[in-house]
Coordinates of C-alpha atoms and ligand atoms in Angstrom, one line a residue:
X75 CA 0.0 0.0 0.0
X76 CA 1.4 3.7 -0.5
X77 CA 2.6 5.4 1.9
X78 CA 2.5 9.6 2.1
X79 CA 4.0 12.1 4.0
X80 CA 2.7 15.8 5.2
X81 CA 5.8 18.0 3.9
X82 CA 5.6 21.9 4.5
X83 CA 1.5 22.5 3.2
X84 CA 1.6 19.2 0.5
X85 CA 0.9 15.4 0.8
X86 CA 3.2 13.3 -0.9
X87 CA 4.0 10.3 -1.8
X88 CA 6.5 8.8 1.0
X89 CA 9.6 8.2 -1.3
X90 CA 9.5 12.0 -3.0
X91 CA 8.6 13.2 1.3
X92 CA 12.4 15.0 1.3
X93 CA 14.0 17.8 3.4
X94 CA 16.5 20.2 2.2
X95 CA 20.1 19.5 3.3
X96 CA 20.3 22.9 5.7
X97 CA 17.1 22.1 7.3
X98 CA 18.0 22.8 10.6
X99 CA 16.5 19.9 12.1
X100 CA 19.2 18.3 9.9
X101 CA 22.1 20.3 10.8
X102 CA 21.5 21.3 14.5
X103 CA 18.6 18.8 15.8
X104 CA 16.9 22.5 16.1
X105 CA 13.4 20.6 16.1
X106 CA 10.6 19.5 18.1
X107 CA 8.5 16.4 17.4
X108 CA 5.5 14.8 18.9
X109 CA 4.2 11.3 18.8
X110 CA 0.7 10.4 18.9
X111 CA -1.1 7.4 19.3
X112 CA -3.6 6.3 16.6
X113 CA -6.8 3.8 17.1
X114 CA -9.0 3.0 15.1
X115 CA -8.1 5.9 12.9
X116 CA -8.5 8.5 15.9
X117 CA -6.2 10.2 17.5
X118 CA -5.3 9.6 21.3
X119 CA -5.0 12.5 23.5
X120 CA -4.8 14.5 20.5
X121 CA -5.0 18.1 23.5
X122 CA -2.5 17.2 25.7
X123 CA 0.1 16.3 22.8
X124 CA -0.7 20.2 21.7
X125 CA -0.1 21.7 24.6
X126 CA 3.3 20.1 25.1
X127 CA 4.1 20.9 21.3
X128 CA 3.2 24.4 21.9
X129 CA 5.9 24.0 25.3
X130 CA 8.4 22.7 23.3
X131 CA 8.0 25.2 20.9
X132 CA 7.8 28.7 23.5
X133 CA 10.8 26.8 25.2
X134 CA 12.9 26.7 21.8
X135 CA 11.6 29.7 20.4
X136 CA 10.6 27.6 17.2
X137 CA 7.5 29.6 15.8
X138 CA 4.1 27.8 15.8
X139 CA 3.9 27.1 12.1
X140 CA -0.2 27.0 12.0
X141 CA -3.1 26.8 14.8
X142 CA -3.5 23.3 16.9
X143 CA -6.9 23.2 14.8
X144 CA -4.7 23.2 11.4
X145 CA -2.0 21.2 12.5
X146 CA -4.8 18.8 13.9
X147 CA -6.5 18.5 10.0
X148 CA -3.0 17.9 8.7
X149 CA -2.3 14.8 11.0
X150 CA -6.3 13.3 10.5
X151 CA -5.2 13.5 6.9
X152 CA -2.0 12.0 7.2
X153 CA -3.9 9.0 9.1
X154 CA -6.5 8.6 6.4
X155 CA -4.1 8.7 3.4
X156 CA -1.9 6.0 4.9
X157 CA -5.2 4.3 6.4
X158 CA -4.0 3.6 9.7
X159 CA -6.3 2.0 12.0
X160 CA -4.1 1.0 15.0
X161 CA -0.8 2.9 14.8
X162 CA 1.2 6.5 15.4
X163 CA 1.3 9.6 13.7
X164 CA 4.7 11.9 14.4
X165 CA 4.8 15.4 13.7
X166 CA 8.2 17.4 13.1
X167 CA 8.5 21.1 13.5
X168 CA 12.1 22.6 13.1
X169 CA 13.1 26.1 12.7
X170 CA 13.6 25.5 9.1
X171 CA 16.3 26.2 6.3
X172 CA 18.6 28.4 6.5
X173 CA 22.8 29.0 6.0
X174 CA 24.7 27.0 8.2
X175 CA 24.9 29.1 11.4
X176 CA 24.0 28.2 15.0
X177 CA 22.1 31.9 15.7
X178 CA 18.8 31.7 14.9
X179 CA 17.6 32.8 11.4
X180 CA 15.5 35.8 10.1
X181 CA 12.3 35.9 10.2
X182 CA 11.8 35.3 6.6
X183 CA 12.8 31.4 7.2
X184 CA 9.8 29.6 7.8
X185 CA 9.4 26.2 10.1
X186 CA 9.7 22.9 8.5
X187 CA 6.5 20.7 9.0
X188 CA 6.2 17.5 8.4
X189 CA 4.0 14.3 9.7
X190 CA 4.3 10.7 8.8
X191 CA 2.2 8.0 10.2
X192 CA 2.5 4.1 10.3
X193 CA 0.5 0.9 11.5
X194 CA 1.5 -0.9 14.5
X195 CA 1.5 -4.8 15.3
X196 CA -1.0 -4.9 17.7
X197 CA -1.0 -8.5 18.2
X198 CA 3.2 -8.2 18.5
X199 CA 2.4 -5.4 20.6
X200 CA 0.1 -7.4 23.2
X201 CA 2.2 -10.6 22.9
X202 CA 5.5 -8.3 24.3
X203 CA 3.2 -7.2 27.2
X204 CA 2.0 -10.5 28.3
X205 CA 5.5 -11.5 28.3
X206 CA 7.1 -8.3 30.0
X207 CA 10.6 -6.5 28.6
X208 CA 13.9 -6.9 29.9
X209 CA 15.9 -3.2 30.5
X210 CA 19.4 -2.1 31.3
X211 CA 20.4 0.8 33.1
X212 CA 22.7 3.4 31.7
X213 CA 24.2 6.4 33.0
X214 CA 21.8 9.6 32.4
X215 CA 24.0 11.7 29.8
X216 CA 21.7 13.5 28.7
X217 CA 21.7 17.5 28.2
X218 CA 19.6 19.8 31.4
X219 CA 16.6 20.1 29.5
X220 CA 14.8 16.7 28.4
X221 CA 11.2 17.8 29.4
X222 CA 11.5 19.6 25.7
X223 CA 10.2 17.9 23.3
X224 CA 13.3 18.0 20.6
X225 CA 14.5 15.8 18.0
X226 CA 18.1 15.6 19.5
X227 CA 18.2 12.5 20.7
X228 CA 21.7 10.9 20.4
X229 CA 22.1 9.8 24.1
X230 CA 18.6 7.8 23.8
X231 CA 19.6 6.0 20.4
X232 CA 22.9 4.7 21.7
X233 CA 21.0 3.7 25.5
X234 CA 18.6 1.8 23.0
X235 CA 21.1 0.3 21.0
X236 CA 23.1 -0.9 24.3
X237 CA 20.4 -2.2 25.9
X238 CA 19.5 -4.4 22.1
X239 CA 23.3 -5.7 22.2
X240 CA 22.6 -6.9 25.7
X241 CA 19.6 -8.7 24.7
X242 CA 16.8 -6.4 26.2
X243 CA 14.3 -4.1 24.8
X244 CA 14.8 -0.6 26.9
X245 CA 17.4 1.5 28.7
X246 CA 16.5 2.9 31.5
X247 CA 18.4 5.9 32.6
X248 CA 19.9 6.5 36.1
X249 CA 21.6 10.5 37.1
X250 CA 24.6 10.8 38.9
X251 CA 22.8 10.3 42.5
X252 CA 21.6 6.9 41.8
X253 CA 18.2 7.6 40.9
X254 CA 16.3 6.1 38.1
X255 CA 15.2 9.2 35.9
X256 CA 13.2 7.7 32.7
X257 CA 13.4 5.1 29.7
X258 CA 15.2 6.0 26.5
X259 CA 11.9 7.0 25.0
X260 CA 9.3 6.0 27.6
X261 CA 8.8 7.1 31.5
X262 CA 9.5 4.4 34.4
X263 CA 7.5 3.2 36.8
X264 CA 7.8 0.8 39.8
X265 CA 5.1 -1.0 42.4
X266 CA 7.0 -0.7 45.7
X267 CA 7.1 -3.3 48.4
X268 CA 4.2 -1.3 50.0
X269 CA 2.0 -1.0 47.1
X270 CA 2.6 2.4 46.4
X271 CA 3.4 3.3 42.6
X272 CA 6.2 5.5 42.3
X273 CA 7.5 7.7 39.3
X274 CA 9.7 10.3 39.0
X275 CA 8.4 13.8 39.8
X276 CA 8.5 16.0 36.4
X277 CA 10.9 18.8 35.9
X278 CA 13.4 19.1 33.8
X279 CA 15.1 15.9 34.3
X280 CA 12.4 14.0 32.0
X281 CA 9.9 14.3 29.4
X282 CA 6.0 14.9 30.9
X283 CA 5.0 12.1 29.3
X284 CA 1.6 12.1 28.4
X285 CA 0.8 8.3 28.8
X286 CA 2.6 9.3 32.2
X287 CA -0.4 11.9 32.8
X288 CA -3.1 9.6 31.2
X289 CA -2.1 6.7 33.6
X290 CA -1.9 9.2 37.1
X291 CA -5.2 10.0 36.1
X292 CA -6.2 6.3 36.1
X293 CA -4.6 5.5 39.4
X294 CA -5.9 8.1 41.1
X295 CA -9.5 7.6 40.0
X296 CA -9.1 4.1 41.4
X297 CA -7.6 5.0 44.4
X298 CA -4.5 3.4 44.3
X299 CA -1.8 5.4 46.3
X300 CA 1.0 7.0 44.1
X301 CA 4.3 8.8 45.1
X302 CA 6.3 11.7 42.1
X303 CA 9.5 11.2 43.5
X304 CA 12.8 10.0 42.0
X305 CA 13.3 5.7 43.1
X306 CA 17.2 4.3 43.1
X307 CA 18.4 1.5 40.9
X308 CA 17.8 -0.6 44.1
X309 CA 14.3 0.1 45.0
X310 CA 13.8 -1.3 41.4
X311 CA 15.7 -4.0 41.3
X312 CA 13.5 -5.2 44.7
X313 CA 10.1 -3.8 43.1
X314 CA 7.1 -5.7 43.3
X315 CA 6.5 -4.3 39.9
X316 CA 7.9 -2.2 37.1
X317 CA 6.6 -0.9 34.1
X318 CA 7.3 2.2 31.3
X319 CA 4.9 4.2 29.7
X320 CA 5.1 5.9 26.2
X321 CA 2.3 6.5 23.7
X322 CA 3.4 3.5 21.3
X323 CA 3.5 1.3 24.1
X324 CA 1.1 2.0 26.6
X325 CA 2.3 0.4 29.7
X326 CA 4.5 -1.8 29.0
X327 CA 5.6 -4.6 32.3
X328 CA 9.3 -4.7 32.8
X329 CA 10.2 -8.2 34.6
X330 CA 14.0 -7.7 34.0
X331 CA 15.9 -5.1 34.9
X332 CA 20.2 -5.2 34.7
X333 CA 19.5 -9.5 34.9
X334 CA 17.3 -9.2 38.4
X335 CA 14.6 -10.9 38.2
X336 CA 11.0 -8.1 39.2
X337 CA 8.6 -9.7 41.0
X338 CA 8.0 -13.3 40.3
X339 CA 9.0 -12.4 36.2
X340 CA 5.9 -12.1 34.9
X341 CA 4.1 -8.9 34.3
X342 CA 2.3 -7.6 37.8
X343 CA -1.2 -7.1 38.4
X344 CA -0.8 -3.0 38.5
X345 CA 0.6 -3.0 35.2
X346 CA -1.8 -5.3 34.0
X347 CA -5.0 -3.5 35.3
X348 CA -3.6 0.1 33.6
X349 CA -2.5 -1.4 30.3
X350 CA -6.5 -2.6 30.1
X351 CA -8.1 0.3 31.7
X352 CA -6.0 3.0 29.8
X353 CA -8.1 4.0 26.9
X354 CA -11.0 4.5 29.6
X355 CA -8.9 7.5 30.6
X356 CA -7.4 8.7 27.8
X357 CA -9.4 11.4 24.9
X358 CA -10.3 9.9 21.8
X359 CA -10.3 12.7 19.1
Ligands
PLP451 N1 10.4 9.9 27.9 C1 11.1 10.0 26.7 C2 12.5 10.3 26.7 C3 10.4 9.8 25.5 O1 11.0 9.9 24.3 C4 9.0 9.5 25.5 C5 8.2 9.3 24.3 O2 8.7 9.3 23.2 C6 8.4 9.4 26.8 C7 9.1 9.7 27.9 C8 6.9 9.1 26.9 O3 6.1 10.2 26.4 P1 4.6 9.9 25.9 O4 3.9 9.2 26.9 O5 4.1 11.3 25.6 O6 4.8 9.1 24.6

């Protein structure tokens, strides 16, 4: 089936989607991006993905290229071209092309937009749940401002890639004092001995995830007991549960984290329950 891409105001057919060398998403990873869960061709939480674009964009200074309604049409469109029933759409702002230079330029250049969108396994998807991820821990070397959205992601890509030529499926990332910050692309969570969920607080040491938000939401309304504070390598490794979060994955069980067994090394009941209940919370566009 074809594929197409949103490119800077045109819908095109994926292998002609193309981006101009000096695009300075290119040159300087001066871009933010969003993902967004599709299902059954509707966007997930479509409002709280634009209000953290619209961060990421104040916090960069990257111009809004067009209104959350417009931008909103473009990405509907980009799901119905590429008829995507259960999948993600992904959205790309940068501050555009311009000469090489790292000062911002005029404001003649004009953002680059553009959105792609692509199915998702949904039965490989579930199968990975039931069986729970493995994860490895790597030093947090990441740059003082991760809750922005951006496309500079170098320090997740090589977390991801260590923790594939280990044999698991995620990095999780740990600062300096020992504390477990997030997942190369997803936010962590742990059930503690106690009960209590825990998950770091959010400033500028993660992303706000917005499966994060979605899923506080859901443990509050069902009165389970939750704690936004950082949790150590230890506490995790003696969990009663952990899970990450992310919009492709939902809540996704860890039962392996650095080779220590979680739990009894299957997914945990918490996990379990908000992975099922989730879309209860979330807004269907
Ligand atoms: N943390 C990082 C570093 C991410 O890249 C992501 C998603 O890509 C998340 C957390 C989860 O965010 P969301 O739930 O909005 O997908």
């Amino acid at each position: 089936m074809s594929r197409y891409a949103y490119v800077n105001g045109r819908y095109l057919p994926f292998r002609d989607a193309k981006i101009h060398i000096e695009d300075r998403g290119y040159q300087f990873a001066d871009g933010v991006y969003e993902v967004c869960e599709v299902r059954a061709g509707r966007l997930i939480d479509e409002r709280r993905h634009f209000e953290r674009l619209k961060r990421s964009l104040t916090e960069t200074r990257i111009r809004m290229p067009m209104s959350p309604r417009a931008l909103g049409v473009v990405l509907r469109e980009v799901v119905a071209r590429n008829r995507i029933g259960y999948g993600v759409v992904y959205l790309q702002i940068s501050r555009g092309v311009a000469r090489r230079d790292p000062a911002f330029p005029g404001p003649e250049v004009a953002p680059t937009v553009v959105a792609t969108a692509r199915p998702l396994n949904m039965m490989r998807n579930e199968a990975l749940a039931a069986r729970g991820i493995a994860v490895i821990s790597v030093p947090d070397n990441r740059w003082g401002r991760v809750d922005i959205k951006t496309v500079g992601l170098l320090p997740n890509v090589l977390a991801r890639q260590a923790a594939i030529d280990q044999g698991a499926r995620d990095a999780w990332f740990v600062d300096k004092d020992g504390i477990v910050t997030e997942a190369a692309s997803a936010n962590a969570w742990i059930v503690a001995p106690d009960g209590i969920l825990v998950t770091r607080h959010a400033d500028r040491a993660i992303l706000r995830g917005i499966t994060r938000a979605v899923v506080l939401d859901a443990v509050k309304a069902q009165g389970l007991t939750v704690a936004e504070r950082g949790f150590t390598l230890q506490e995790a490794y003696g969990a009663r549960e952990a899970f990450e979060t992310s919009a492709t994955q939902i809540v996704m069980p860890v039962v392996r984290i650095d080779g220590h067994t979680i739990g009894d090394g299957k997914p945990g009941p918490v996990a379990i329950a908000l992975r099922r209940e989730f879309h209860r919370y979330a807004e269907t566009g």
